[in-house]
Amino acid sequence: MLKVLLVGFLSLLCSITCEEFDVPAIYQLTEPVDHAEEPTWDIRKNILFYVDMHSGRIFSYNYNTTEVNYVTLDGDVTPVIPSQNDDNLLIVGLNRTVLAVEWDGTNELGEQKVLSHLAEEYPTSRVNEGKADKQGRLWIGTMGWENETTGAVDSDQGILYKITKNTLENATVEIAPVNISNGLAWNAANDKFYYIDSLSLVIAEYDYNDTLGTISNRRVAFDVRDYPELAGHPDGMTIDEDDNLWVAMYYGGVVLKVNPTNGTLLQVLALPARDVTSTMWGGPNLDILFVTTSRISLTDEEKLIYPAAGSLFAVTNLKTKGRPVFNADLVDSI
């Protein structure tokens, strides 16, 4: 069933230009959910899709109307990626499957079709994050079973897969084993691929061959342990027009701006939430950084300290912008 949540959006975001601020401006766009994740911008609709992972809900935030809608699937859901071939089709990870789902971001949930099954050797694992590359191939990762009380994760039970139209029934293993498969990004030249296995505390860089869809020659682009003042571990990330990475820090309360070429930390952006989950550029000019957060690991006392935790935030006046994200080309229709 379709649910509609109307949230009052601060009109300043629409009426005041970024140039009037000397520092980044942070806006809470939605009411909190338990575990918001995987924001992705659909430039065709001016809609930001994201999920409340463990509730199975896929959300849409309409930039033009500020309306928030959601539909609910049965299980843990992430990621959500618009389809290249149908404006109203989403490619979605659900438990250990990849689905094609009909939803326009506003009306009732339509048809669903299972496209792929993943990680059958790890029956307690689940999908975690994913993105499409320039050719529409889906890169999607899994993670081991997570203890909801302690946060401990079964190690080495995650896999990063690549899926194409021709490999729906036999996804290609690209990186294995991993612990918590998380952020992915490609540089502007499309010859570098960045990847996060959260428990490793590093952002890895690979040479990327877009023609073949292959990665090689791993190196460490950024190591959180080089900055002992930072807390938490890297989660989701996006990349800007200057090829700097914007990395969410779970249990760290911040987003990091990182230069992956020389491994330097350029900026630390504090959020009013301890557990920051992911980032995505959006807005008509792609100059708004949308940030998802979580409250699921907070105690009742900590929720009083971070009442906005679990909300979707927008950050403006960051003096840069993103590039359009790629849509998935796995199925023409269902």
Coordinates of C-alpha atoms in Angstrom, one line a residue:
M1 CA 0.0 0.0 0.0
L2 CA 1.2 3.5 -0.8
K3 CA 1.8 5.8 2.1
V4 CA 2.2 9.6 1.9
L5 CA 4.2 11.6 4.4
L6 CA 4.0 15.4 4.0
V7 CA 7.0 17.1 5.7
G8 CA 7.4 20.8 6.0
F9 CA 10.6 21.7 4.1
L10 CA 12.5 24.8 5.1
S11 CA 11.6 27.3 2.5
L12 CA 15.0 28.9 2.8
L13 CA 16.4 26.1 0.6
C14 CA 14.3 27.3 -2.3
S15 CA 14.3 31.1 -1.6
I16 CA 17.9 31.8 -0.6
T17 CA 20.8 31.1 -2.9
C18 CA 23.9 29.4 -1.7
E19 CA 26.0 32.5 -2.4
E20 CA 24.3 34.2 0.6
F21 CA 26.0 31.8 3.0
D22 CA 29.7 31.9 4.0
V23 CA 29.5 28.3 5.4
P24 CA 27.7 25.1 4.4
A25 CA 24.0 25.2 5.4
I26 CA 22.3 22.0 6.6
Y27 CA 18.6 21.3 6.4
Q28 CA 16.5 18.5 7.8
L29 CA 14.1 17.4 5.0
T30 CA 12.2 14.6 6.5
E31 CA 11.0 13.0 9.8
P32 CA 13.4 10.3 11.1
V33 CA 13.2 6.7 10.1
D34 CA 15.2 3.8 11.7
H35 CA 17.9 3.4 9.0
A36 CA 17.8 5.6 6.0
E37 CA 20.3 4.6 3.3
E38 CA 21.2 4.6 -0.4
P39 CA 20.1 8.0 -1.7
T40 CA 20.1 8.2 -5.5
W41 CA 19.0 11.2 -7.6
D42 CA 16.7 10.7 -10.6
I43 CA 17.5 13.8 -12.8
R44 CA 14.5 13.0 -15.1
K45 CA 12.0 13.6 -12.3
N46 CA 13.8 15.8 -9.8
I47 CA 13.2 13.0 -7.2
L48 CA 15.6 11.6 -4.7
F49 CA 15.0 7.9 -3.9
Y50 CA 16.3 6.4 -0.7
V51 CA 15.3 3.5 1.6
D52 CA 14.6 2.7 5.2
M53 CA 16.5 -0.5 4.9
H54 CA 15.2 -2.9 7.5
S55 CA 11.5 -1.8 7.2
G56 CA 11.5 -2.6 3.5
R57 CA 10.4 0.9 2.6
I58 CA 11.5 2.7 -0.6
F59 CA 11.0 6.5 -0.2
S60 CA 10.9 9.3 -2.7
Y61 CA 11.6 13.0 -1.9
N62 CA 10.2 15.2 -4.6
Y63 CA 12.4 18.3 -4.9
N64 CA 9.7 20.4 -6.6
T65 CA 6.8 19.7 -4.2
T66 CA 8.8 18.6 -1.0
E67 CA 6.4 15.6 -0.8
V68 CA 7.7 12.3 0.6
N69 CA 6.1 9.1 -0.5
Y70 CA 6.9 5.5 0.2
V71 CA 6.0 1.9 -0.7
T72 CA 6.9 -1.2 1.2
L73 CA 8.6 -4.5 0.1
D74 CA 9.0 -7.6 2.2
G75 CA 12.5 -7.6 3.7
D76 CA 15.7 -5.6 3.9
V77 CA 15.8 -3.3 0.9
T78 CA 18.8 -1.5 -0.6
P79 CA 19.9 -0.2 -3.1
V80 CA 17.3 1.5 -5.2
I81 CA 18.5 2.6 -8.7
P82 CA 16.3 4.0 -11.5
S83 CA 16.2 2.0 -14.7
Q84 CA 17.7 3.4 -17.9
N85 CA 14.9 2.0 -20.1
D86 CA 11.7 2.9 -18.2
D87 CA 11.2 6.1 -16.1
N88 CA 8.9 4.2 -13.8
L89 CA 11.1 1.2 -13.2
L90 CA 13.5 0.8 -10.3
I91 CA 16.2 -1.8 -9.8
V92 CA 16.1 -2.8 -6.1
G93 CA 18.1 -5.1 -3.9
L94 CA 15.9 -7.1 -1.5
N95 CA 17.4 -9.6 1.0
R96 CA 19.6 -11.6 -1.3
T97 CA 17.9 -10.9 -4.6
V98 CA 17.8 -8.1 -7.2
L99 CA 14.3 -7.0 -8.3
A100 CA 12.7 -4.9 -11.0
V101 CA 10.0 -2.8 -9.4
E102 CA 7.3 -0.6 -11.0
W103 CA 7.0 2.6 -9.1
D104 CA 6.9 6.2 -10.3
G105 CA 7.7 7.7 -6.8
T106 CA 4.2 8.9 -6.3
N107 CA 1.4 6.4 -7.0
E108 CA 0.8 2.8 -6.0
L109 CA 3.4 0.0 -6.2
G110 CA 3.2 -1.9 -9.5
E111 CA 4.6 -5.2 -10.7
Q112 CA 7.7 -6.8 -9.3
K113 CA 10.1 -9.3 -11.0
V114 CA 13.0 -11.1 -9.5
L115 CA 16.1 -10.7 -11.8
S116 CA 18.9 -12.3 -9.8
H117 CA 19.7 -14.4 -6.7
L118 CA 22.9 -13.6 -4.8
A119 CA 25.2 -15.1 -2.2
E120 CA 23.5 -18.5 -2.0
E121 CA 26.6 -19.8 -0.1
Y122 CA 25.9 -17.3 2.7
P123 CA 22.2 -17.8 3.5
T124 CA 22.3 -15.3 6.5
S125 CA 23.9 -12.5 4.4
R126 CA 22.0 -9.7 2.6
V127 CA 22.5 -7.1 0.0
N128 CA 23.9 -3.8 1.2
E129 CA 24.8 -1.2 -1.4
G130 CA 25.0 -0.9 -5.2
K131 CA 25.3 1.5 -8.2
A132 CA 25.1 1.3 -11.9
D133 CA 28.2 2.1 -14.0
K134 CA 28.2 4.1 -17.2
Q135 CA 27.2 1.1 -19.3
G136 CA 24.2 0.4 -17.0
R137 CA 25.9 -2.7 -15.4
L138 CA 24.9 -3.1 -11.8
W139 CA 27.6 -3.3 -9.1
I140 CA 26.0 -4.6 -5.9
G141 CA 27.5 -5.9 -2.7
T142 CA 26.5 -8.1 0.2
M143 CA 27.5 -8.3 3.8
G144 CA 27.4 -11.0 6.5
W145 CA 24.8 -11.4 9.2
E146 CA 24.6 -8.5 11.6
N147 CA 23.7 -8.7 15.2
E148 CA 21.2 -6.0 15.7
T149 CA 22.0 -5.7 19.5
T150 CA 25.8 -5.5 19.3
G151 CA 26.3 -4.4 15.7
A152 CA 28.8 -7.3 15.2
V153 CA 29.0 -8.6 11.6
D154 CA 30.0 -12.1 10.5
S155 CA 33.3 -11.4 8.8
D156 CA 34.3 -12.4 5.3
Q157 CA 30.8 -13.3 4.2
G158 CA 30.3 -10.4 1.8
I159 CA 30.8 -10.2 -2.0
L160 CA 30.9 -7.5 -4.5
Y161 CA 29.1 -8.6 -7.7
K162 CA 28.7 -7.2 -11.2
I163 CA 25.4 -8.0 -13.1
T164 CA 24.6 -7.3 -16.7
K165 CA 21.6 -8.2 -18.9
N166 CA 23.5 -11.4 -19.9
T167 CA 24.5 -12.4 -16.4
L168 CA 21.3 -12.1 -14.5
E169 CA 21.4 -15.8 -13.5
N170 CA 25.1 -15.9 -12.9
A171 CA 26.4 -12.7 -11.4
T172 CA 30.1 -12.1 -11.7
V173 CA 32.1 -12.0 -8.5
E174 CA 34.4 -8.9 -8.5
I175 CA 35.7 -8.7 -5.0
A176 CA 35.6 -11.4 -2.4
P177 CA 35.6 -11.9 0.5
V178 CA 34.5 -8.6 2.0
N179 CA 32.9 -7.8 5.4
I180 CA 30.5 -4.9 4.7
S181 CA 30.3 -4.0 1.1
N182 CA 29.6 -0.3 1.0
G183 CA 30.3 2.9 -1.0
L184 CA 31.1 2.9 -4.7
A185 CA 32.1 5.7 -7.1
W186 CA 33.7 6.3 -10.5
N187 CA 35.9 9.3 -11.5
A188 CA 35.0 11.7 -14.3
A189 CA 37.5 10.1 -16.7
N190 CA 35.8 6.7 -15.9
D191 CA 39.1 5.0 -15.5
K192 CA 39.1 4.7 -11.7
F193 CA 36.8 2.8 -9.4
Y194 CA 36.5 3.6 -5.7
Y195 CA 35.2 1.0 -3.2
I196 CA 34.6 0.7 0.6
D197 CA 34.6 -2.4 2.7
S198 CA 33.6 -0.6 5.9
L199 CA 35.5 -2.7 8.4
S200 CA 38.7 -2.3 6.5
L201 CA 38.6 1.5 7.3
V202 CA 40.0 2.3 3.9
I203 CA 38.8 3.5 0.5
A204 CA 40.3 1.3 -2.2
E205 CA 41.0 2.5 -5.7
Y206 CA 41.1 0.3 -8.7
D207 CA 42.0 0.9 -12.4
Y208 CA 38.7 0.6 -14.3
N209 CA 38.2 -0.6 -17.8
D210 CA 34.7 0.7 -18.9
T211 CA 34.7 -1.3 -22.1
L212 CA 35.2 -4.6 -20.3
G213 CA 33.7 -3.6 -17.0
T214 CA 36.7 -4.8 -15.1
I215 CA 38.8 -3.6 -12.2
S216 CA 42.4 -4.2 -11.4
N217 CA 45.5 -3.0 -9.5
R218 CA 44.1 -2.2 -6.1
R219 CA 45.7 0.5 -4.0
V220 CA 44.6 2.4 -0.8
A221 CA 43.3 5.8 -1.8
F222 CA 42.4 6.9 1.7
D223 CA 43.0 5.4 5.2
V224 CA 40.8 6.5 8.0
R225 CA 43.5 5.3 10.5
D226 CA 45.8 8.1 9.2
Y227 CA 43.5 10.5 11.0
P228 CA 43.1 9.3 14.6
E229 CA 40.8 12.3 15.4
L230 CA 38.1 10.6 13.3
A231 CA 35.6 8.3 14.8
G232 CA 33.5 5.6 13.1
H233 CA 34.0 3.7 9.8
P234 CA 33.3 4.7 6.2
D235 CA 29.9 3.9 4.8
G236 CA 28.3 5.2 1.6
M237 CA 29.9 7.8 -0.6
T238 CA 29.6 9.9 -3.8
I239 CA 32.0 11.9 -5.9
D240 CA 32.0 15.5 -7.1
E241 CA 32.9 17.2 -10.3
D242 CA 36.5 17.6 -9.1
D243 CA 36.8 13.9 -8.4
N244 CA 36.8 14.4 -4.6
L245 CA 34.9 11.8 -2.6
W246 CA 32.2 12.7 0.0
V247 CA 32.2 9.8 2.5
A248 CA 29.6 9.1 5.2
M249 CA 31.0 8.0 8.5
Y250 CA 28.9 5.6 10.5
Y251 CA 29.3 6.1 14.2
G252 CA 31.3 9.2 13.3
G253 CA 28.7 11.9 12.9
V254 CA 30.4 13.5 9.9
V255 CA 30.8 13.4 6.1
L256 CA 34.4 13.5 4.9
K257 CA 35.6 15.3 1.8
V258 CA 38.6 13.3 0.5
N259 CA 41.1 13.8 -2.3
P260 CA 41.6 10.2 -3.4
T261 CA 44.6 11.1 -5.6
N262 CA 46.9 12.0 -2.7
G263 CA 44.9 10.5 0.2
T264 CA 44.3 13.9 2.0
L265 CA 41.4 14.9 4.1
L266 CA 40.0 18.2 2.7
Q267 CA 36.9 18.9 4.8
V268 CA 34.9 17.5 7.7
L269 CA 31.2 18.2 7.7
A270 CA 29.4 17.6 11.0
L271 CA 25.8 16.3 10.9
P272 CA 23.2 16.3 13.7
A273 CA 23.2 12.5 13.7
R274 CA 25.9 10.1 15.0
D275 CA 25.4 7.4 12.4
V276 CA 25.7 8.9 8.9
T277 CA 25.0 6.3 6.2
S278 CA 25.4 7.7 2.7
T279 CA 25.6 10.7 0.4
M280 CA 24.4 11.7 -3.1
W281 CA 24.5 14.9 -5.2
G282 CA 21.1 16.2 -6.4
G283 CA 18.9 19.1 -7.1
P284 CA 18.4 20.8 -10.6
N285 CA 22.1 21.9 -10.6
L286 CA 23.4 18.9 -8.8
D287 CA 24.9 21.2 -6.1
I288 CA 22.9 19.9 -3.1
L289 CA 24.5 17.1 -1.1
F290 CA 21.8 14.8 0.2
V291 CA 22.8 12.8 3.3
T292 CA 21.0 9.9 4.9
T293 CA 21.4 8.9 8.5
S294 CA 20.3 6.2 11.0
R295 CA 19.0 5.9 14.5
I296 CA 18.7 2.2 14.7
S297 CA 21.8 1.7 16.9
L298 CA 21.0 4.5 19.3
T299 CA 19.8 3.9 22.8
D300 CA 16.8 5.8 24.1
E301 CA 19.1 8.3 25.8
E302 CA 21.1 8.8 22.6
K303 CA 17.9 9.5 20.6
L304 CA 17.3 12.4 22.9
I305 CA 20.8 13.7 22.1
Y306 CA 20.2 13.2 18.4
P307 CA 16.5 13.7 17.8
A308 CA 17.0 14.2 14.0
A309 CA 18.9 11.0 13.6
G310 CA 17.4 8.9 10.9
S311 CA 16.4 11.9 8.8
L312 CA 17.3 12.9 5.2
F313 CA 19.4 16.0 5.2
A314 CA 20.4 18.5 2.5
V315 CA 23.6 20.4 2.5
T316 CA 24.2 23.5 0.4
N317 CA 27.0 26.0 -0.3
L318 CA 29.7 23.4 -0.6
K319 CA 31.4 25.2 -3.5
T320 CA 31.2 22.2 -5.8
K321 CA 28.6 19.9 -7.3
G322 CA 28.2 16.4 -8.6
R323 CA 27.8 14.6 -11.9
P324 CA 24.7 12.8 -13.1
V325 CA 24.5 9.3 -11.8
F326 CA 24.2 6.3 -14.1
N327 CA 21.0 4.3 -14.4
A328 CA 20.8 0.5 -14.6
D329 CA 20.3 -1.3 -17.9
L330 CA 19.2 -4.8 -16.8
V331 CA 15.7 -5.1 -18.1
D332 CA 13.6 -3.2 -20.6
S333 CA 10.2 -3.8 -18.9
I334 CA 8.4 -6.3 -16.7

